[in-house]
mmCIF file of C-alpha atoms in Angstrom:
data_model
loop_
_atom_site.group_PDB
_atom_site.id
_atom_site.type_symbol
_atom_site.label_atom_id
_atom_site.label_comp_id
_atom_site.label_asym_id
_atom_site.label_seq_id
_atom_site.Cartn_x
_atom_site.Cartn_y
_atom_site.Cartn_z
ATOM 1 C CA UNK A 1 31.127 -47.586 -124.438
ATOM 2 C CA UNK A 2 33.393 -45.660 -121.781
ATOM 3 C CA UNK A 3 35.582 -48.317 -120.159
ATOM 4 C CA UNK A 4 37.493 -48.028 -117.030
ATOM 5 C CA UNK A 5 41.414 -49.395 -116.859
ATOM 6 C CA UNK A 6 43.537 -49.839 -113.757
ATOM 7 C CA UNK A 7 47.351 -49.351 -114.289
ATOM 8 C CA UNK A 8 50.150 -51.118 -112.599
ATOM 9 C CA UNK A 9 53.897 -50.718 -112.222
ATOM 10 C CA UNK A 10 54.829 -53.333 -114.931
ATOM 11 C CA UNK A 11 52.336 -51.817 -117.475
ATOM 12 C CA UNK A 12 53.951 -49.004 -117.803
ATOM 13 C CA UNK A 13 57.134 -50.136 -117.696
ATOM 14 C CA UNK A 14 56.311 -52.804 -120.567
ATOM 15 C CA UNK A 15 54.939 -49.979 -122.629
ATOM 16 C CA UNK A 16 57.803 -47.627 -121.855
ATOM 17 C CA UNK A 17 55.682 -44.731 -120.425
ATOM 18 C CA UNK A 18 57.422 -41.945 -118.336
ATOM 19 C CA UNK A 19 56.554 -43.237 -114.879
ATOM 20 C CA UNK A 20 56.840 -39.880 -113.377
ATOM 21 C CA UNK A 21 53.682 -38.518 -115.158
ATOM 22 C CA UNK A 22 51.403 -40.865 -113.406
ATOM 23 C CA UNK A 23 48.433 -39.010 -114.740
ATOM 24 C CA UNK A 24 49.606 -39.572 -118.668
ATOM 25 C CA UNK A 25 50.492 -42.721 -118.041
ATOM 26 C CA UNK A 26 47.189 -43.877 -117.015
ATOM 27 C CA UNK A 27 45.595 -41.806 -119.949
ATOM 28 C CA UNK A 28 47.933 -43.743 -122.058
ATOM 29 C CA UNK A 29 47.392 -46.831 -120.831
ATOM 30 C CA UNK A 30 43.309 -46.610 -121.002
ATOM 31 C CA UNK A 31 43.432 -45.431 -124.331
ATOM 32 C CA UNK A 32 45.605 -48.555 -126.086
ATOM 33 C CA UNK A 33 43.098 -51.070 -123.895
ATOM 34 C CA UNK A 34 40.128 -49.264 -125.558
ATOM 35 C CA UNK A 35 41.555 -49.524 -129.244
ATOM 36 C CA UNK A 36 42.408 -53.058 -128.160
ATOM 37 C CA UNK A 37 38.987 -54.149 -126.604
ATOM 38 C CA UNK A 38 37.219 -52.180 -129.870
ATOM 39 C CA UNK A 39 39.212 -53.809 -132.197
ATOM 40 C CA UNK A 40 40.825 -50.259 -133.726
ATOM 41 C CA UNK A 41 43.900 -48.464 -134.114
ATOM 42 C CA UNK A 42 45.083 -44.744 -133.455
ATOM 43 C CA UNK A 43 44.364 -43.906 -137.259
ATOM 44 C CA UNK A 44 40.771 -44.380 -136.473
ATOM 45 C CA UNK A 45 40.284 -41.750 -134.750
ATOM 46 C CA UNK A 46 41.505 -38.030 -133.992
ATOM 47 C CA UNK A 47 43.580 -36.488 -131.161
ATOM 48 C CA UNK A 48 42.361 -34.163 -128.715
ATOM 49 C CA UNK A 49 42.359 -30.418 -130.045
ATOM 50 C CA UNK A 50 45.342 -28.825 -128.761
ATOM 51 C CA UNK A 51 48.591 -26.688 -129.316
ATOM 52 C CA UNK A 52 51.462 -27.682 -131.451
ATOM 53 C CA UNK A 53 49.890 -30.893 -132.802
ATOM 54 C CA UNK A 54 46.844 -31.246 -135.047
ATOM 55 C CA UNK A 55 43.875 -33.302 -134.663
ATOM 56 C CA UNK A 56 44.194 -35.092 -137.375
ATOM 57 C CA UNK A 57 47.061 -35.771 -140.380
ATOM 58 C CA UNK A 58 46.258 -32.420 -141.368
ATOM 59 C CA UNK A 59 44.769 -29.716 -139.741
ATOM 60 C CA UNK A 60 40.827 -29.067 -140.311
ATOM 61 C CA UNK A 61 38.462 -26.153 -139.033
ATOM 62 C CA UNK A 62 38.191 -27.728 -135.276
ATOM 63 C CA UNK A 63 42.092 -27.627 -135.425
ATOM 64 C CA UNK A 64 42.129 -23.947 -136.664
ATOM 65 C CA UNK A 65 38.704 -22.403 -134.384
ATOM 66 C CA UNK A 66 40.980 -24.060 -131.205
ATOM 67 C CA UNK A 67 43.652 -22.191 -131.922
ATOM 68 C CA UNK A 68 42.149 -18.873 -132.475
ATOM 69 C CA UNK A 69 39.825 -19.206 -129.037
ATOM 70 C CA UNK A 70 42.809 -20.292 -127.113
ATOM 71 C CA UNK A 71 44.673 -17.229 -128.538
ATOM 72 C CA UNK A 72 41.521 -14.850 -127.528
ATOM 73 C CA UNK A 73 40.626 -16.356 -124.585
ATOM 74 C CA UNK A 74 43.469 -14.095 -123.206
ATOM 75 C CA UNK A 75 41.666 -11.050 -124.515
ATOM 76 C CA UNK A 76 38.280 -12.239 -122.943
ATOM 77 C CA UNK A 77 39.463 -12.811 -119.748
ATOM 78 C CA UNK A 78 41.834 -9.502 -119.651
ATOM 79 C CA UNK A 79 38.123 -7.741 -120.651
ATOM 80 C CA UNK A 80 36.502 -9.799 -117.786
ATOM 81 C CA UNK A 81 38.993 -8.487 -115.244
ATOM 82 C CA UNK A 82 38.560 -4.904 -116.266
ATOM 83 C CA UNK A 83 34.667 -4.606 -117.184
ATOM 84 C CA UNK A 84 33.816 -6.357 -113.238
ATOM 85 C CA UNK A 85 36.227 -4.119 -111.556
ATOM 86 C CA UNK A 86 35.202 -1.010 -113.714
ATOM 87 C CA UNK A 87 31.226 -1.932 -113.012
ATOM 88 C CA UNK A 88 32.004 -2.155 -109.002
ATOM 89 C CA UNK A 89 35.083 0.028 -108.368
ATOM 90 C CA UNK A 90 34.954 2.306 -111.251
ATOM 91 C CA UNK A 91 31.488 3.237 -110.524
ATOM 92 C CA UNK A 92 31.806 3.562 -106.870
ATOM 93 C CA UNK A 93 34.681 6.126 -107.625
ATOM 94 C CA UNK A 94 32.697 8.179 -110.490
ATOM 95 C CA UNK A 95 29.271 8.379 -107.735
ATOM 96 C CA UNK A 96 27.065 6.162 -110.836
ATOM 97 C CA UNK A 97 26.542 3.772 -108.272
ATOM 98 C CA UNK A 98 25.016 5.863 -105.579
ATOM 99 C CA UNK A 99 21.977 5.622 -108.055
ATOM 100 C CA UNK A 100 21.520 2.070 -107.756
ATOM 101 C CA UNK A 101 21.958 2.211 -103.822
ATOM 102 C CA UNK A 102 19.295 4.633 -103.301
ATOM 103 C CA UNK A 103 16.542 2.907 -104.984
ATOM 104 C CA UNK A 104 14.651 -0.018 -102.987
ATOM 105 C CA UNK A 105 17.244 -2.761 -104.318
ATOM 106 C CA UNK A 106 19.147 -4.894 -101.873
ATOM 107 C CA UNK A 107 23.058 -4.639 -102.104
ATOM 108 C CA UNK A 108 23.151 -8.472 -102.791
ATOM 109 C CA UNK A 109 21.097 -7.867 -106.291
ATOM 110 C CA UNK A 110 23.189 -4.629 -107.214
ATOM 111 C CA UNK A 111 26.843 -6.716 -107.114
ATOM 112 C CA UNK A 112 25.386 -9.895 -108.334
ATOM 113 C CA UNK A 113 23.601 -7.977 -110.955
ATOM 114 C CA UNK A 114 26.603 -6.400 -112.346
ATOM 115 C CA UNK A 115 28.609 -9.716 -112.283
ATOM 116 C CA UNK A 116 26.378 -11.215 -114.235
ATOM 117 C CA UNK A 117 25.793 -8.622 -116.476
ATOM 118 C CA UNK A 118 29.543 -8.823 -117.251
ATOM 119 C CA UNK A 119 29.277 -12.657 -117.816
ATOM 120 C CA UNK A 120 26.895 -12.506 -120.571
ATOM 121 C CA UNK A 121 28.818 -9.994 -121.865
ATOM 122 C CA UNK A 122 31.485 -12.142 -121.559
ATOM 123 C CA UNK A 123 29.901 -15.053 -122.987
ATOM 124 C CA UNK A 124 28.625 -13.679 -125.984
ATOM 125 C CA UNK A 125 31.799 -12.478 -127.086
ATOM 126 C CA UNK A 126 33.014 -16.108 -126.252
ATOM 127 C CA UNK A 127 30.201 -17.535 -128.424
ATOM 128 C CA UNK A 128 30.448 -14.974 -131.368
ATOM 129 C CA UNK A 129 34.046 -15.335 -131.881
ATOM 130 C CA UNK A 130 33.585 -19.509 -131.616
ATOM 131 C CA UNK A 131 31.161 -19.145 -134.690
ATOM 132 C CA UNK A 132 33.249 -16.775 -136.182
ATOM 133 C CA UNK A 133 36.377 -19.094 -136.003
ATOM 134 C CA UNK A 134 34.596 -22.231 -136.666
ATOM 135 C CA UNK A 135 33.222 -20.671 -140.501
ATOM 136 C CA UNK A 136 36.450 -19.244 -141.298
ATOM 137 C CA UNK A 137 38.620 -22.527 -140.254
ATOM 138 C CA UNK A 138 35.961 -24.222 -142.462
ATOM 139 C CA UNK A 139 36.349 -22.178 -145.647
ATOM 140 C CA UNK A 140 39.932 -22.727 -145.490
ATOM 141 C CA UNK A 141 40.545 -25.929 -144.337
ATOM 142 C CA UNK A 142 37.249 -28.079 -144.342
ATOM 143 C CA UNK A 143 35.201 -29.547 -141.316
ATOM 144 C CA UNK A 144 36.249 -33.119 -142.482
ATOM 145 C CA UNK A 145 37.193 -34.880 -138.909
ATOM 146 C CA UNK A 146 37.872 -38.709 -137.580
ATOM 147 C CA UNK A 147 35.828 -38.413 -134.121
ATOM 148 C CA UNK A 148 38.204 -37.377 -131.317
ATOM 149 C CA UNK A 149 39.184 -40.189 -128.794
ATOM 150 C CA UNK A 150 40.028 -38.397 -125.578
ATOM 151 C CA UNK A 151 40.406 -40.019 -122.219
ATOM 152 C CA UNK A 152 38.515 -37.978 -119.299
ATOM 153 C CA UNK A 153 40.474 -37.235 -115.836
ATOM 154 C CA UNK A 154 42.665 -39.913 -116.483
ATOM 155 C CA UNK A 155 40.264 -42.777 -116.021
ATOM 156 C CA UNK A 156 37.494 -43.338 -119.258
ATOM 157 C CA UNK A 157 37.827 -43.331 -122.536
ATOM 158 C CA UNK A 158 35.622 -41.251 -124.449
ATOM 159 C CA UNK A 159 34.969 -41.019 -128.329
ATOM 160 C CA UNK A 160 32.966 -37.644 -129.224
ATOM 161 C CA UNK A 161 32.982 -35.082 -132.032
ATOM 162 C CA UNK A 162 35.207 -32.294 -132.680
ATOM 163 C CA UNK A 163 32.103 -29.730 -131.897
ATOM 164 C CA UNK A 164 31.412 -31.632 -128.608
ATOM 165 C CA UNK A 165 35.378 -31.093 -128.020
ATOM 166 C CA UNK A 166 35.147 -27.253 -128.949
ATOM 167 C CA UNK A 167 31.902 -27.038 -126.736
ATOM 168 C CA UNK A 168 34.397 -28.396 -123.614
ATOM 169 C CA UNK A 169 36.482 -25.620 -124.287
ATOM 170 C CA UNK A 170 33.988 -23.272 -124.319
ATOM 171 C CA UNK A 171 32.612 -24.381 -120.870
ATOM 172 C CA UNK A 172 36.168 -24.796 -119.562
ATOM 173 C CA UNK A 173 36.891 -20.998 -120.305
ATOM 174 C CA UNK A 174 33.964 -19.837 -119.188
ATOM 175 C CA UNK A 175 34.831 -21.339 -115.550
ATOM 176 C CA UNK A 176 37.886 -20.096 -115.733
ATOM 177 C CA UNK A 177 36.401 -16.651 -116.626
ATOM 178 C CA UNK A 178 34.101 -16.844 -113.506
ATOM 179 C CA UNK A 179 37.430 -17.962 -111.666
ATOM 180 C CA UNK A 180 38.982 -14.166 -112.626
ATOM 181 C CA UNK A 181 35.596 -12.267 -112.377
ATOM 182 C CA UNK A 182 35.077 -13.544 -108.430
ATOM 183 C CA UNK A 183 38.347 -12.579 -107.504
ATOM 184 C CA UNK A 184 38.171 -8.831 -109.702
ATOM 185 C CA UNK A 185 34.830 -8.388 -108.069
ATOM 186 C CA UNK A 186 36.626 -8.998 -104.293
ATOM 187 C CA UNK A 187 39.760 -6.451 -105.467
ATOM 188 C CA UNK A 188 37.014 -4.296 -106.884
ATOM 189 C CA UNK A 189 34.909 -4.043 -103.381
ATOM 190 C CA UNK A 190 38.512 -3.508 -101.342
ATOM 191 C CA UNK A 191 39.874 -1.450 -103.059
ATOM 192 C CA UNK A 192 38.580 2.552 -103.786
ATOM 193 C CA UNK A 193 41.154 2.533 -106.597
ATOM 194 C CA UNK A 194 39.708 1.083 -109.734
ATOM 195 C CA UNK A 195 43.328 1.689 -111.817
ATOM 196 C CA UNK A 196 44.622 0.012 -108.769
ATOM 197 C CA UNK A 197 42.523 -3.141 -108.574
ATOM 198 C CA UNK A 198 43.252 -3.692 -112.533
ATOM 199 C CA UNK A 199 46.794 -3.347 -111.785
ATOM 200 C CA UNK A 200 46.919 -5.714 -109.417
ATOM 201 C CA UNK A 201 44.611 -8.801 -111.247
ATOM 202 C CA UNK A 202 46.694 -8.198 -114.726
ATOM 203 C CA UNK A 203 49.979 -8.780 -112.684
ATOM 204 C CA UNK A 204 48.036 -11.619 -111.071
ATOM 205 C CA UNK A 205 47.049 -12.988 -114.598
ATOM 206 C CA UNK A 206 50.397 -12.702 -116.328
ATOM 207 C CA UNK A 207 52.030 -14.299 -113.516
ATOM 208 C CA UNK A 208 49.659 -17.390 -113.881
ATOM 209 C CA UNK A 209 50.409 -17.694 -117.542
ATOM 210 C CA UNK A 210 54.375 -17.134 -117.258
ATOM 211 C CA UNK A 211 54.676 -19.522 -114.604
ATOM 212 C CA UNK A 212 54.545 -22.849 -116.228
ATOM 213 C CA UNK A 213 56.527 -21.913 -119.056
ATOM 214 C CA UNK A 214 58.971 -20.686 -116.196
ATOM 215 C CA UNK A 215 58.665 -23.903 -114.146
ATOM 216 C CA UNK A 216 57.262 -26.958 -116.211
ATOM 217 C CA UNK A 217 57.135 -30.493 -114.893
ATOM 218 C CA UNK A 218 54.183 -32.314 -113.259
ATOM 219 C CA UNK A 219 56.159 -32.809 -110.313
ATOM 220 C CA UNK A 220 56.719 -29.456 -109.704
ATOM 221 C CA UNK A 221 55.309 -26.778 -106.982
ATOM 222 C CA UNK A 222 53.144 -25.826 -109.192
ATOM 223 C CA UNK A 223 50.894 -29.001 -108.310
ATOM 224 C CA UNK A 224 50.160 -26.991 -105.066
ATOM 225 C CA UNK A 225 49.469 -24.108 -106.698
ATOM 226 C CA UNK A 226 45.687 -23.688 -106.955
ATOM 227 C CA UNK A 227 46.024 -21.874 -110.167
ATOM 228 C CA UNK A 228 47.288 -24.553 -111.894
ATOM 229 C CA UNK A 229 44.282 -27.122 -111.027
ATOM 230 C CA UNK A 230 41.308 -24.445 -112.587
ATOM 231 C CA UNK A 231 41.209 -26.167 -116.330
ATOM 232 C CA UNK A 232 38.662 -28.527 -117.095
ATOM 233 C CA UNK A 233 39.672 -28.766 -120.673
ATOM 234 C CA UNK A 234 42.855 -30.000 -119.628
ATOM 235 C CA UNK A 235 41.065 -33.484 -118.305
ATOM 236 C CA UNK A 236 39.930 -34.347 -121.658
ATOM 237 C CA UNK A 237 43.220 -35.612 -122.556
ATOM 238 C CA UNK A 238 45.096 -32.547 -124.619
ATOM 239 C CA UNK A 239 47.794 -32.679 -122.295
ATOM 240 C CA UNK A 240 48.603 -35.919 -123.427
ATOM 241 C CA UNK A 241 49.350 -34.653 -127.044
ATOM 242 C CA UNK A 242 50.546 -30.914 -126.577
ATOM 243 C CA UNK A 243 54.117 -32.634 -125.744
ATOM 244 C CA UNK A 244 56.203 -30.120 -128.289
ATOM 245 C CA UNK A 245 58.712 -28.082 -125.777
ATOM 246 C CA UNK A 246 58.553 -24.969 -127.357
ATOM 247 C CA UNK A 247 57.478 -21.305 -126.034
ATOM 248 C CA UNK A 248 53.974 -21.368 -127.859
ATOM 249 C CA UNK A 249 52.963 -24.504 -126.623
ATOM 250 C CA UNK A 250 54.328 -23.758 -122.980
ATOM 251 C CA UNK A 251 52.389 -20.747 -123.185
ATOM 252 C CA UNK A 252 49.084 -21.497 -124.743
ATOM 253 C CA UNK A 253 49.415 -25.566 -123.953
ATOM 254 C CA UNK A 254 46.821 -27.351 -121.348
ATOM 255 C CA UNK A 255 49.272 -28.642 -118.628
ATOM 256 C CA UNK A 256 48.374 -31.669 -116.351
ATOM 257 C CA UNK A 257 50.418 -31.502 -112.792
ATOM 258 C CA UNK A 258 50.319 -34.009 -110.403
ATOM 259 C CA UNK A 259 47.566 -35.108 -107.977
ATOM 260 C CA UNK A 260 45.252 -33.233 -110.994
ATOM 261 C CA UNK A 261 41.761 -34.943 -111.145
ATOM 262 C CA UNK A 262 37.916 -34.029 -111.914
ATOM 263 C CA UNK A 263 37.504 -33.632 -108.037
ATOM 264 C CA UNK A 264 40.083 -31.102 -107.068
ATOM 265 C CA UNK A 265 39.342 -29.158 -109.842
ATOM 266 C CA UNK A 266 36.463 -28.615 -109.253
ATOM 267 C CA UNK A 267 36.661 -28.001 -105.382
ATOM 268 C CA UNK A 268 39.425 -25.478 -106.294
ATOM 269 C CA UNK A 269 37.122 -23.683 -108.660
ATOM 270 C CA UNK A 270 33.865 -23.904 -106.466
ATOM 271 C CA UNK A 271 35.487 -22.349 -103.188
ATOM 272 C CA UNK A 272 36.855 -19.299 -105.244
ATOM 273 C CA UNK A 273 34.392 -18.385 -106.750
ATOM 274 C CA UNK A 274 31.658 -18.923 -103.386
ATOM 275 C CA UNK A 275 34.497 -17.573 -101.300
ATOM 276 C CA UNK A 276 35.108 -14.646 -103.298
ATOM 277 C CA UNK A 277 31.546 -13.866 -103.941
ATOM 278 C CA UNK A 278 30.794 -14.386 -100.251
ATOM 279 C CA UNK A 279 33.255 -12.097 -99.346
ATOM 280 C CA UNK A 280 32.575 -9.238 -101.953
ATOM 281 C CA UNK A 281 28.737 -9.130 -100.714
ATOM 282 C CA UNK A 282 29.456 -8.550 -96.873
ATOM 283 C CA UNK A 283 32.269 -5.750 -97.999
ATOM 284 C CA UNK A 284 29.848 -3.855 -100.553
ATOM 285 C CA UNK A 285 27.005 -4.061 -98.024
ATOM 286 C CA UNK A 286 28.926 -2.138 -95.494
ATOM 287 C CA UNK A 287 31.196 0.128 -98.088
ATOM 288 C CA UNK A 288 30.648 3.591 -98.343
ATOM 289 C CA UNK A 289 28.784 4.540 -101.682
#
């Protein structure tokens, strides 16, 4: 039963939590008052899936299909990028899409079309390589898992199985794919240089990933940097464990920054990708096929 947990001052100093992650502190604090109130202990159940720790005392498929999907998920969002701008840009360049424009189907349905094309593109790749991931990490290590306690945005604590926890992921990447895809498809409708618009969104990419293992710290600037407040998966507590300060986990790690919550997430989220969209529509409607 999800239970809710209000933290104070002397909680967390009694428990010695770092008082300047407020967000991890609370996370903390809800998850000992859940073991408490249900009468178990940590070794009852499994951590969140995440980088540099495993799920359980040793790792199991869940541990090793996380892993590999993080590591892709940098592939399928660098093919994203490309395939939207190449399907808008690229096409526009090459004359392919003076086809579409000439036969009785509204500008609107021609972009949108081809956006969503690319996301089921997108998504099956996402889904084949989860399967994929999922058998092998069995056949090598065993599906054998203590259900995952995780503590969502900081505030409930949650028990649910590994699969539920890869399914977040899933979801979570998939938003962050439509995140890249809205802004590629604005570059893609400026811009008459396709080589130019891919360019610009891989710099764009690479500088989001490099810059918290450049600048780490909730307390940071990068709280108020939009980028940094686009992962859902991080809200399901794998910030709390991925606590190793090494490159990988820098690089591949969910990070939690302060002020993060369910509700700025997804605001951040929902006005890129309806601003972006918005935006790419009235620009292809008037550009020059």
């Amino acid at each position: 039963k999800p239970i809710s947990f209000t933290t104070t001052t002397q909680h967390k100093n009694v428990l010695f939590l770092d008082v300047e992650s407020e967000y991890n502190s609370n996370s903390q604090l809800i998850k000992y008052n859940y073991l408490f109130e249900n009468n178990k202990t940590e070794d009852d159940f499994a951590n969140p899936l995440t980088i540099g720790v495993t799920s359980n005392h040793q790792i199991n498929a869940y541990d090793y299909a996380y892993f590999i999907l993080k590591l892709f998920s940098f592939i399928l969002i660098v093919y994203a990028i490309m395939t939207t701008i190449h399907a808008i840009s690229g096409e526009v360049k090459d004359g392919s899409m003076r086809y579409f424009a000439i036969r009785p189907v509204s500008r609107n349905n021609i972009i949108f079309g081809k956006l969503f094309a690319v996301f089921i593109m997108t998504f099956i790749m996402t889904l084949f390589s989860a399967v994929i991931a999922l058998l092998v990490g069995g056949a090598v290590y065993g599906f054998y898992s203590l259900p995952i306690l995780t503590i969502f945005n900081s505030s409930v604590a949650i028990t649910m199985h590994p699969i539920v926890m890869i399914f977040v992921f899933l979801v979570s990447l998939l938003i962050e794919i439509l995140v890249y895809m809205a802004i590629a498809g604005l570059l893609a409708c400026l811009l008459k240089s396709d080589l130019l618009a891919v360019t610009i969104m891989l710099v764009f990419y690479i500088i989001n990933v490099i810059l918290p293992i450049a600048f780490g710290g909730i307390n940071s600037w990068l709280a108020f940097y939009p980028f940094s407040h686009v992962s859902l998966y991080a809200l399901f507590g794998s910030s709390i464990y991925a606590v190793e300060d090494n490159l990988l986990n820098n690089m591949l790690g969910e990070k939690i920054y302060a002020g993060s919550n369910i509700g700025l997430t997804l605001v951040i989220v929902l006005v890129i990708i309806i601003v972006c969209n918005f935006i790419s529509s009235r620009i292809f409607k008037k550009k020059e096929l």
